[in-house]
PDB file of C-alpha atoms in Angstrom:
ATOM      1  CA  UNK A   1     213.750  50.464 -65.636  1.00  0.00           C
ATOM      2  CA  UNK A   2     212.979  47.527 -62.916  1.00  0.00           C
ATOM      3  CA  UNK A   3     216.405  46.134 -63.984  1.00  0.00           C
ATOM      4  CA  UNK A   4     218.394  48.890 -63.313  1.00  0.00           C
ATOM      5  CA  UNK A   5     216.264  49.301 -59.905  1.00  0.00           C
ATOM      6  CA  UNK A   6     217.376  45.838 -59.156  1.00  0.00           C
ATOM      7  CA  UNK A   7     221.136  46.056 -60.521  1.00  0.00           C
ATOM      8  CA  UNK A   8     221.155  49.407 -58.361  1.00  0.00           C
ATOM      9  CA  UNK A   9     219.683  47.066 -54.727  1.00  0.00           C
ATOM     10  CA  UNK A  10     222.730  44.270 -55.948  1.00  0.00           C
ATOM     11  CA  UNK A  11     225.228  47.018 -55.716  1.00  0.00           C
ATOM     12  CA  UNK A  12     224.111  48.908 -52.258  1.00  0.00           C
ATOM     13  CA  UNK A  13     223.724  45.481 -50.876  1.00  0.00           C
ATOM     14  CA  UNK A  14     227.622  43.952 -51.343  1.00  0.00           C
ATOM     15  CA  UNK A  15     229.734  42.825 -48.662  1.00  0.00           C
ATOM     16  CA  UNK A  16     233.074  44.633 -48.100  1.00  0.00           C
ATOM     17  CA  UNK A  17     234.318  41.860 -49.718  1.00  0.00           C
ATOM     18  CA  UNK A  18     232.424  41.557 -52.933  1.00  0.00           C
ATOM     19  CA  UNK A  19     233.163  44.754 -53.429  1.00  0.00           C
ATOM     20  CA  UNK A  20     237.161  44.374 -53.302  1.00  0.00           C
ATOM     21  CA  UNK A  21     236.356  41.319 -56.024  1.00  0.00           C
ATOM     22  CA  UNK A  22     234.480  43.886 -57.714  1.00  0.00           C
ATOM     23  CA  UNK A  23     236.924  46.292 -58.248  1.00  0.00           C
ATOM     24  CA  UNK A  24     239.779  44.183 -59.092  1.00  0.00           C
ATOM     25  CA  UNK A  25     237.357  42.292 -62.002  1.00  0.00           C
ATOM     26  CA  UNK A  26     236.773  45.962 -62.765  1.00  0.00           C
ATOM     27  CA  UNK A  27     240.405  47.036 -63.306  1.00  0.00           C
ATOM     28  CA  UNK A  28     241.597  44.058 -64.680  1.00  0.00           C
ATOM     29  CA  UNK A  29     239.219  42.887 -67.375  1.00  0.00           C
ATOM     30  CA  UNK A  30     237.880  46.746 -68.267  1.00  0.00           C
ATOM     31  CA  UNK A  31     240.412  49.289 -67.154  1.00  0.00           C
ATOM     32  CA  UNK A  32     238.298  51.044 -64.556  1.00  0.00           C
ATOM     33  CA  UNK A  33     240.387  51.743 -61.610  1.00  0.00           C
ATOM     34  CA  UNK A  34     239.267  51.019 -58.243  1.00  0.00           C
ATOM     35  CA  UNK A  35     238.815  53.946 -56.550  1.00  0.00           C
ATOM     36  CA  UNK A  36     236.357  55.141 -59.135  1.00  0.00           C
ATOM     37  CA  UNK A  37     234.637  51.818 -58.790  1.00  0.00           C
ATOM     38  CA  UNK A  38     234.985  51.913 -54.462  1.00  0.00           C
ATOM     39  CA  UNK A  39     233.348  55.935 -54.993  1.00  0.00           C
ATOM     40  CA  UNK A  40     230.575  54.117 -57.187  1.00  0.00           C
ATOM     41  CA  UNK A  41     230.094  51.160 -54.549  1.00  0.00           C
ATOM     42  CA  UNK A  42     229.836  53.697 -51.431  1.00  0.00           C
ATOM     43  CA  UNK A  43     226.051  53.349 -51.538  1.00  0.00           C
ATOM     44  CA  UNK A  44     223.661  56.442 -51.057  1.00  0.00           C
ATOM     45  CA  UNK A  45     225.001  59.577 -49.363  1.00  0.00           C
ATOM     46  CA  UNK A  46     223.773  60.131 -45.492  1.00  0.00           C
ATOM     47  CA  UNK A  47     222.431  56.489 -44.721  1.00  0.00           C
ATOM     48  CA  UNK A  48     221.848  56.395 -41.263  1.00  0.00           C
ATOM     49  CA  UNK A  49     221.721  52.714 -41.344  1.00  0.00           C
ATOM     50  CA  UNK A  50     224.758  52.317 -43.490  1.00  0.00           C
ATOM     51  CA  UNK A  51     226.447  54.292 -41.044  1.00  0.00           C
ATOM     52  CA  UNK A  52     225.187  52.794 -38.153  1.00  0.00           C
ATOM     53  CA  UNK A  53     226.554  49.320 -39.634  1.00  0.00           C
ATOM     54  CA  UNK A  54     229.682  47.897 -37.789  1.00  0.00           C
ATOM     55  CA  UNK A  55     232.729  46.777 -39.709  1.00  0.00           C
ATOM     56  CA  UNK A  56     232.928  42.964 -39.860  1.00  0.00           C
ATOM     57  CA  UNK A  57     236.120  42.377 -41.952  1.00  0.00           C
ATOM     58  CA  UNK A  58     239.417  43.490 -41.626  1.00  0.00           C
ATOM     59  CA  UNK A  59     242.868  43.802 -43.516  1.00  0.00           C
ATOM     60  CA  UNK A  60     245.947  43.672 -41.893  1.00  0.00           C
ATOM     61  CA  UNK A  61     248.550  45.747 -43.161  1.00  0.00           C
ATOM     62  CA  UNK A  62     252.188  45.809 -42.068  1.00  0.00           C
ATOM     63  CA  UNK A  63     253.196  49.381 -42.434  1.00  0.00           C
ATOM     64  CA  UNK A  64     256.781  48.903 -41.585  1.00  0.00           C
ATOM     65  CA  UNK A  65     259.303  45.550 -40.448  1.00  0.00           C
ATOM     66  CA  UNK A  66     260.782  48.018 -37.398  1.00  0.00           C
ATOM     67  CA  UNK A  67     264.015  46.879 -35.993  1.00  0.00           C
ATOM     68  CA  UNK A  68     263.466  43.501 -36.171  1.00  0.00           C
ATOM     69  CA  UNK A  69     263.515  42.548 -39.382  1.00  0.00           C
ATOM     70  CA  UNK A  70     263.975  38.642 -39.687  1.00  0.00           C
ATOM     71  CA  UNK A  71     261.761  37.677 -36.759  1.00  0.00           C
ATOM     72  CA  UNK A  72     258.979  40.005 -38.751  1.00  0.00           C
ATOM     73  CA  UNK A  73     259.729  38.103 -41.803  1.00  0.00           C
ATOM     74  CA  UNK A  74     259.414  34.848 -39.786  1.00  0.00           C
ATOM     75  CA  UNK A  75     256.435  35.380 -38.255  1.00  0.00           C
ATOM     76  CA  UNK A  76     254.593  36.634 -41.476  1.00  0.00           C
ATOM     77  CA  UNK A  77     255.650  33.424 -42.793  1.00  0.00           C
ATOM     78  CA  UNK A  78     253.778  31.271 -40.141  1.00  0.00           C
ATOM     79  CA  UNK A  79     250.939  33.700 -39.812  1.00  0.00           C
ATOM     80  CA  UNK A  80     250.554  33.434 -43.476  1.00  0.00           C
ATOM     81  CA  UNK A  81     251.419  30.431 -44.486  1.00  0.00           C
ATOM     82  CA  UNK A  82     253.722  31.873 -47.441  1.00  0.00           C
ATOM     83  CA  UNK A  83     257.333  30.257 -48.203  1.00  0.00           C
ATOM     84  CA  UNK A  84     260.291  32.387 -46.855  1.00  0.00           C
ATOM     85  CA  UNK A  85     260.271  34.011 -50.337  1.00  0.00           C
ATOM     86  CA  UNK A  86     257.259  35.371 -50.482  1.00  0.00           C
ATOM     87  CA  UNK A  87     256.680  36.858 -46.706  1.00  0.00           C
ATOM     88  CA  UNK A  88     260.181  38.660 -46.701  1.00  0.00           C
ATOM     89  CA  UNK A  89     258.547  40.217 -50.111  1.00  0.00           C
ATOM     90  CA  UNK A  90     255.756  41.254 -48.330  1.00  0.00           C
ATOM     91  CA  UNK A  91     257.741  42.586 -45.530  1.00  0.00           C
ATOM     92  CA  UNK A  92     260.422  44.248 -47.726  1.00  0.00           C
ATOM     93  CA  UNK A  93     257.335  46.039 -49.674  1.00  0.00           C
ATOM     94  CA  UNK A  94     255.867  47.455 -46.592  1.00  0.00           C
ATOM     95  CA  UNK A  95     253.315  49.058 -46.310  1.00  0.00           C
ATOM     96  CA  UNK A  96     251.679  45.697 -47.571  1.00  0.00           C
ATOM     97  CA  UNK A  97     248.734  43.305 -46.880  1.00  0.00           C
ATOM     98  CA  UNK A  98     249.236  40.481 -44.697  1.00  0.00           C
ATOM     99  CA  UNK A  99     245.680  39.246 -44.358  1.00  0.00           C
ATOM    100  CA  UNK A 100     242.459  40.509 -45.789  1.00  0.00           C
ATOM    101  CA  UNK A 101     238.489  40.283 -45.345  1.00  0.00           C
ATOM    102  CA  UNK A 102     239.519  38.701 -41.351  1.00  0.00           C
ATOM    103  CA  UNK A 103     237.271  39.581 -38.213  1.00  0.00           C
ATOM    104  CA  UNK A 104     237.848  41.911 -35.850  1.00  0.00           C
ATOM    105  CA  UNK A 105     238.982  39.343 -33.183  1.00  0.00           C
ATOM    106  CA  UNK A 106     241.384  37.895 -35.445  1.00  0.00           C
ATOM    107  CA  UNK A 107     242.916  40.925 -37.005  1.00  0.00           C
ATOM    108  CA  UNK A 108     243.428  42.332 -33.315  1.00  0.00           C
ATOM    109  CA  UNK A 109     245.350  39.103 -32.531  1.00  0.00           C
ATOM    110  CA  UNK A 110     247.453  39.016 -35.963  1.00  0.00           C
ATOM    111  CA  UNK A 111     248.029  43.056 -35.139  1.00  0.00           C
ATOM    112  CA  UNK A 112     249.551  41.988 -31.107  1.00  0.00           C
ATOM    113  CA  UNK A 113     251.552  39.053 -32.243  1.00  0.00           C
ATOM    114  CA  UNK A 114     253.620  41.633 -35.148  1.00  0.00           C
ATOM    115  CA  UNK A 115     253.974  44.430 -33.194  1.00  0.00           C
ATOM    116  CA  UNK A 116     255.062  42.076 -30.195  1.00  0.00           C
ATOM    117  CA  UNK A 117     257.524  40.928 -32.904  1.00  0.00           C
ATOM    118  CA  UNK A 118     258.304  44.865 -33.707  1.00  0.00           C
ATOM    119  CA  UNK A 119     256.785  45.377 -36.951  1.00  0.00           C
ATOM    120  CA  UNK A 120     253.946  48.745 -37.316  1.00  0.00           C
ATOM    121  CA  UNK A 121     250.673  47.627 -38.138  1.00  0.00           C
ATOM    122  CA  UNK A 122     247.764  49.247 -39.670  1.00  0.00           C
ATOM    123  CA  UNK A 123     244.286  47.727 -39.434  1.00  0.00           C
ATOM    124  CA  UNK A 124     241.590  49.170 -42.141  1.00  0.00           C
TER     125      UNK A 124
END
């Protein structure tokens, strides 16, 4: 019983990020998908501390290129570091992740500099 009671404190205790590497060990080495596993990881119901808890990480999602389409695709490729391939993938498969698990300062920049560039970005 003491095991489970500490397994139990491992879980509530993750960072937003542990839990994404959670799920996706979860989905792809048993099948579990992960929203079932994110419902699991939600922690007790009511927390008034949990609530009170800012959000430290980010994920930048571009949501749509908008009219300009290549200097989108260029500037995901700089802010990402990806070869031209890969960020006009990203930006062709919109909505898609640009950068996750970033602060909030740096997620507000990457958010200016693509929407200055035209692109619709979501931050979660």
């Amino acid at each position: 019983m003491a095991d489970l009671k500490d397994f139990a404190e491992q879980l509530v205790n993750l960072t937003v990020k542990e839990v994404n590497e959670l799920a996706t060990i979860l989905k792809d080495e048993y099948g579990i998908e992960p929203a079932a596993a994110a419902v699991a990881m939600a922690g007790p119901a009511g927390g008034g501390d949990a609530a009170a808890d800012e959000q430290t990480e980010f994920d930048v999602i571009l949501k749509a290129p908008g009219g300009a389409k290549l200097a989108v695709v260029k500037l995901v490729k700089e802010l990402t570091g990806a070869g031209l391939k890969d960020a006009k993938d990203l930006v062709d498969n919109a909505p898609s992740p640009i950068k996750e698990g970033v602060s909030k300062d740096e997620a507000e920049a990457l958010k200016a500099q693509l929407e200055e560039a035209g692109a619709e970005v979501e931050l979660k």
